[in-house]
Amino acid sequence: MNAPSLLLDGLPVPFSSGQTIMEAATAAGIFIPHLCHHPEFKPQGSCKLCTVKANGRYVSACTMPAKDGMEVENNSPDLNDKRRTLLQMLFVEGNHFCPSCEKSGNCLLQALAYELEMLTPHFPQFYPDRPVDASHPDVLLDFNRCILCELCVRASRDVDRKNVFALSGRGIGKHLIVNAESGRLADTGFSLADKAAHVCPVGVILEKRQGFLQPIGCRRYDLQPIGMQSGRPSASGGSEQVI
C-alpha cells in the first residue's frame, strides 16, 4: 500500500498518520515560516506565521493534521505578503532595535524579516514601556523583545516542571510575566540548565556575560539566510531550511 501524501506547492510530500502539515514538511526538508513552533512541544498556533492554504482554506500548518491528497500552498506571494504584515506588527508592538541586540544574527524574527523582504515596519511604533529584569545572576530578561510565542512558558511548564513564566492580561495588554510574588526572575528556581533558558526565538532570555561573543559574519544567519540552510530548492528559486 502506498504511503499517504499531500501536495505541497505541487511537490508530493509523504507523511505518517498523526503528523501535521508542518511535521510532514519538516521531515521532507521543506521550510514553512514560523515563530512559535517547536518540534518538542505540543503545537498551539500562536503566531500564525505558518499559515498555509490547505484545499483552499487558510490553516495553521503546525496544528492542521496532514490528509492524503491534500493540496497545500505555502510559498506564494499572497501568503508571504500576509506573513510580512504579521512580522511588521510584531516589530512595532515591541522594542526591536536589531543593531544593538545581542541576539542579532541568531534571531528568528530578524531572519524571517530578511527572508520575507520586510523593508519597513509600515505601522506606527508602539514604543511600550517594558522594564528589564537583571536580578538573576546568570540570565537577563529583556521583555522589550517578547513576541508572546509562549515557548518559554511551555518549556518551563512541560519540560522543566517549574512554571517560571506565564502570560498575563488580554488583548494589547497581554505580556510575559515571571511567576514570583516579587515578579523577579531571581526569586524563582530558574536555572541556565532549564530548557526554558534556550528556546526563545528572539532576545528576551539572554545569558549574562555572553553578549556579542560571536563576531558579525559568524552568527547563524550570517553564514546562510534562513531560506537557504536546508539546501532544498524552493518555488521562488532559492532554497529552504528546516529548523
GROMACS .gro file of C-alpha atoms in nm:
model
  243
    1MET     CA    1   0.000   0.000   0.000
    2ASN     CA    2   0.133   0.344  -0.091
    3ALA     CA    3   0.210   0.582   0.196
    4PRO     CA    4  -0.032   0.876   0.222
    5SER     CA    5   0.098   1.202   0.079
    6LEU     CA    6  -0.004   1.562   0.027
    7LEU     CA    7   0.091   1.810  -0.243
    8LEU     CA    8   0.294   2.099  -0.102
    9ASP     CA    9   0.343   2.371  -0.363
   10GLY     CA   10   0.296   2.099  -0.623
   11LEU     CA   11   0.552   1.862  -0.469
   12PRO     CA   12   0.436   1.524  -0.330
   13VAL     CA   13   0.521   1.501   0.041
   14PRO     CA   14   0.465   1.169   0.222
   15PHE     CA   15   0.359   1.170   0.585
   16SER     CA   16   0.283   0.933   0.869
   17SER     CA   17  -0.051   0.904   1.044
   18GLY     CA   18  -0.096   1.178   1.302
   19GLN     CA   19   0.157   1.419   1.152
   20THR     CA   20   0.065   1.781   1.094
   21ILE     CA   21   0.139   1.969   0.773
   22MET     CA   22   0.437   2.129   0.950
   23GLU     CA   23   0.575   1.793   1.062
   24ALA     CA   24   0.535   1.644   0.715
   25ALA     CA   25   0.707   1.944   0.555
   26THR     CA   26   0.990   1.941   0.809
   27ALA     CA   27   1.051   1.569   0.753
   28ALA     CA   28   1.070   1.639   0.379
   29GLY     CA   29   1.319   1.924   0.429
   30ILE     CA   30   1.073   2.197   0.331
   31PHE     CA   31   1.070   2.514   0.538
   32ILE     CA   32   0.742   2.675   0.643
   33PRO     CA   33   0.800   3.012   0.817
   34HIS     CA   34   0.713   3.000   1.188
   35LEU     CA   35   0.798   3.156   1.523
   36CYS     CA   36   0.604   2.972   1.796
   37HIS     CA   37   0.651   2.618   1.665
   38HIS     CA   38   0.896   2.384   1.837
   39PRO     CA   39   0.915   2.011   1.749
   40GLU     CA   40   0.941   1.911   2.116
   41PHE     CA   41   0.623   2.087   2.229
   42LYS     CA   42   0.256   2.046   2.154
   43PRO     CA   43   0.166   2.299   1.883
   44GLN     CA   44  -0.075   2.580   1.962
   45GLY     CA   45  -0.071   2.814   1.661
   46SER     CA   46   0.008   3.138   1.844
   47CYS     CA   47   0.200   3.334   1.582
   48LYS     CA   48   0.001   3.237   1.268
   49LEU     CA   49   0.317   3.286   1.062
   50CYS     CA   50   0.295   2.925   0.947
   51THR     CA   51  -0.046   2.988   0.788
   52VAL     CA   52  -0.082   2.795   0.463
   53LYS     CA   53  -0.370   2.727   0.226
   54ALA     CA   54  -0.495   2.368   0.252
   55ASN     CA   55  -0.755   2.278  -0.007
   56GLY     CA   56  -0.828   2.649  -0.043
   57ARG     CA   57  -0.864   2.725   0.332
   58TYR     CA   58  -0.625   2.923   0.548
   59VAL     CA   59  -0.496   2.699   0.830
   60SER     CA   60  -0.201   2.687   1.071
   61ALA     CA   61   0.047   2.432   0.939
   62CYS     CA   62   0.163   2.348   1.291
   63THR     CA   63  -0.182   2.240   1.410
   64MET     CA   64  -0.356   2.113   1.093
   65PRO     CA   65  -0.334   1.733   1.051
   66ALA     CA   66  -0.199   1.619   0.715
   67LYS     CA   67  -0.451   1.436   0.498
   68ASP     CA   68  -0.398   1.213   0.199
   69GLY     CA   69  -0.440   1.405  -0.125
   70MET     CA   70  -0.449   1.744   0.048
   71GLU     CA   71  -0.324   2.030  -0.171
   72VAL     CA   72  -0.122   2.280   0.031
   73GLU     CA   73   0.003   2.620  -0.078
   74ASN     CA   74   0.297   2.757   0.121
   75ASN     CA   75   0.541   2.965  -0.081
   76SER     CA   76   0.313   3.210  -0.264
   77PRO     CA   77   0.303   3.592  -0.299
   78ASP     CA   78  -0.033   3.605  -0.121
   79LEU     CA   79   0.081   3.408   0.185
   80ASN     CA   80   0.420   3.576   0.205
   81ASP     CA   81   0.253   3.918   0.192
   82LYS     CA   82   0.033   3.821   0.488
   83ARG     CA   83   0.335   3.686   0.676
   84ARG     CA   84   0.521   4.010   0.609
   85THR     CA   85   0.232   4.205   0.762
   86LEU     CA   86   0.237   3.984   1.071
   87LEU     CA   87   0.609   4.044   1.110
   88GLN     CA   88   0.561   4.420   1.075
   89MET     CA   89   0.302   4.416   1.352
   90LEU     CA   90   0.532   4.216   1.579
   91PHE     CA   91   0.817   4.459   1.522
   92VAL     CA   92   0.615   4.771   1.607
   93GLU     CA   93   0.439   4.616   1.908
   94GLY     CA   94   0.773   4.564   2.083
   95ASN     CA   95   1.101   4.749   2.100
   96HIS     CA   96   1.320   4.573   1.843
   97PHE     CA   97   1.639   4.762   1.764
   98CYS     CA   98   1.842   4.494   1.588
   99PRO     CA   99   2.182   4.673   1.565
  100SER     CA  100   2.213   4.682   1.946
  101CYS     CA  101   2.055   4.344   2.022
  102GLU     CA  102   2.276   4.059   2.144
  103LYS     CA  103   2.057   3.814   1.954
  104SER     CA  104   2.115   3.985   1.618
  105GLY     CA  105   2.229   3.732   1.360
  106ASN     CA  106   2.078   3.447   1.563
  107CYS     CA  107   1.726   3.586   1.592
  108LEU     CA  108   1.444   3.402   1.417
  109LEU     CA  109   1.226   3.713   1.394
  110GLN     CA  110   1.505   3.910   1.228
  111ALA     CA  111   1.593   3.621   0.995
  112LEU     CA  112   1.232   3.586   0.880
  113ALA     CA  113   1.207   3.961   0.819
  114TYR     CA  114   1.505   3.934   0.584
  115GLU     CA  115   1.368   3.617   0.423
  116LEU     CA  116   1.027   3.772   0.357
  117GLU     CA  117   1.180   4.101   0.243
  118MET     CA  118   1.029   4.318   0.515
  119LEU     CA  119   1.181   4.653   0.420
  120THR     CA  120   0.994   4.883   0.663
  121PRO     CA  121   0.784   4.843   0.981
  122HIS     CA  122   0.497   5.014   0.792
  123PHE     CA  123   0.286   5.068   1.106
  124PRO     CA  124   0.341   5.337   1.375
  125GLN     CA  125   0.572   5.221   1.653
  126PHE     CA  126   0.409   5.147   1.989
  127TYR     CA  127   0.725   5.205   2.198
  128PRO     CA  128   0.592   5.011   2.501
  129ASP     CA  129   0.747   5.070   2.842
  130ARG     CA  130   0.888   4.732   2.938
  131PRO     CA  131   1.145   4.708   3.219
  132VAL     CA  132   1.448   4.479   3.200
  133ASP     CA  133   1.491   4.217   3.474
  134ALA     CA  134   1.860   4.177   3.558
  135SER     CA  135   1.802   4.027   3.903
  136HIS     CA  136   1.915   3.673   3.820
  137PRO     CA  137   2.290   3.605   3.850
  138ASP     CA  138   2.311   3.424   3.515
  139VAL     CA  139   2.023   3.545   3.299
  140LEU     CA  140   1.893   3.879   3.176
  141LEU     CA  141   1.527   3.918   3.078
  142ASP     CA  142   1.460   4.187   2.819
  143PHE     CA  143   1.080   4.200   2.787
  144ASN     CA  144   1.108   4.462   2.512
  145ARG     CA  145   1.164   4.185   2.257
  146CYS     CA  146   0.889   3.944   2.363
  147ILE     CA  147   0.661   3.827   2.079
  148LEU     CA  148   0.428   3.618   2.302
  149CYS     CA  149   0.523   3.289   2.135
  150GLU     CA  150   0.494   3.113   2.474
  151LEU     CA  151   0.790   2.885   2.403
  152CYS     CA  152   0.946   2.972   2.741
  153VAL     CA  153   0.607   2.919   2.909
  154ARG     CA  154   0.563   2.575   2.754
  155ALA     CA  155   0.924   2.471   2.816
  156SER     CA  156   0.915   2.572   3.181
  157ARG     CA  157   0.577   2.410   3.238
  158ASP     CA  158   0.604   2.091   3.031
  159VAL     CA  159   0.978   2.012   3.040
  160ASP     CA  160   1.132   2.185   3.342
  161ARG     CA  161   0.816   2.143   3.555
  162LYS     CA  162   0.882   2.479   3.719
  163ASN     CA  163   0.616   2.710   3.574
  164VAL     CA  164   0.852   3.006   3.590
  165PHE     CA  165   0.685   3.202   3.310
  166ALA     CA  166   0.327   3.290   3.218
  167LEU     CA  167   0.131   3.535   3.006
  168SER     CA  168  -0.085   3.792   3.184
  169GLY     CA  169  -0.350   4.033   3.060
  170ARG     CA  170  -0.563   4.033   2.749
  171GLY     CA  171  -0.552   4.191   2.405
  172ILE     CA  172  -0.298   4.465   2.357
  173GLY     CA  173  -0.213   4.449   2.730
  174LYS     CA  174  -0.102   4.085   2.718
  175HIS     CA  175   0.255   4.043   2.838
  176LEU     CA  176   0.508   3.793   2.973
  177ILE     CA  177   0.548   3.770   3.350
  178VAL     CA  178   0.761   3.577   3.598
  179ASN     CA  179   0.577   3.358   3.849
  180ALA     CA  180   0.717   3.506   4.167
  181GLU     CA  181   0.550   3.732   4.422
  182SER     CA  182   0.819   3.992   4.355
  183GLY     CA  183   0.797   3.945   3.978
  184ARG     CA  184   1.176   3.896   3.968
  185LEU     CA  185   1.349   3.604   3.799
  186ALA     CA  186   1.597   3.580   4.087
  187ASP     CA  187   1.313   3.477   4.318
  188THR     CA  188   1.230   3.165   4.115
  189GLY     CA  189   1.404   2.830   4.068
  190PHE     CA  190   1.509   2.926   3.715
  191SER     CA  191   1.847   2.791   3.601
  192LEU     CA  192   2.065   2.809   3.291
  193ALA     CA  193   2.024   2.432   3.272
  194ASP     CA  194   1.649   2.472   3.215
  195LYS     CA  195   1.501   2.405   2.873
  196ALA     CA  196   1.325   2.740   2.900
  197ALA     CA  197   1.662   2.916   2.905
  198HIS     CA  198   1.735   2.810   2.548
  199VAL     CA  199   1.411   2.820   2.346
  200CYS     CA  200   1.345   3.192   2.300
  201PRO     CA  201   1.350   3.270   1.925
  202VAL     CA  202   1.425   3.637   1.992
  203GLY     CA  203   1.635   3.819   2.253
  204VAL     CA  204   1.424   3.801   2.569
  205ILE     CA  205   1.615   3.535   2.766
  206LEU     CA  206   1.987   3.611   2.747
  207GLU     CA  207   2.278   3.450   2.926
  208LYS     CA  208   2.482   3.716   3.103
  209ARG     CA  209   2.845   3.782   3.012
  210GLN     CA  210   2.796   3.624   2.669
  211GLY     CA  211   2.669   3.918   2.463
  212PHE     CA  212   2.829   3.981   2.124
  213LEU     CA  213   3.081   3.696   2.163
  214GLN     CA  214   3.013   3.583   1.806
  215PRO     CA  215   3.159   3.830   1.556
  216ILE     CA  216   2.949   3.955   1.267
  217GLY     CA  217   2.988   3.709   0.983
  218CYS     CA  218   2.996   3.404   1.211
  219ARG     CA  219   2.644   3.414   1.350
  220ARG     CA  220   2.385   3.157   1.242
  221TYR     CA  221   2.203   3.364   0.983
  222ASP     CA  222   2.516   3.547   0.868
  223LEU     CA  223   2.651   3.222   0.730
  224GLN     CA  224   2.336   3.150   0.530
  225PRO     CA  225   1.993   3.315   0.524
  226ILE     CA  226   1.719   3.112   0.688
  227GLY     CA  227   1.573   3.026   0.349
  228MET     CA  228   1.893   2.861   0.225
  229GLN     CA  229   2.002   2.644   0.515
  230SER     CA  230   1.850   2.311   0.408
  231GLY     CA  231   1.972   2.323   0.050
  232ARG     CA  232   1.633   2.221  -0.087
  233PRO     CA  233   1.523   2.438  -0.383
  234SER     CA  234   1.211   2.644  -0.324
  235ALA     CA  235   0.944   2.755  -0.566
  236SER     CA  236   1.094   3.103  -0.578
  237GLY     CA  237   1.432   2.974  -0.691
  238GLY     CA  238   1.608   2.988  -0.356
  239SER     CA  239   1.626   2.706  -0.106
  240GLU     CA  240   1.469   2.640   0.228
  241GLN     CA  241   1.576   2.540   0.576
  242VAL     CA  242   1.437   2.310   0.841
  243ILE     CA  243   1.461   2.445   1.197
   0.00000   0.00000   0.00000
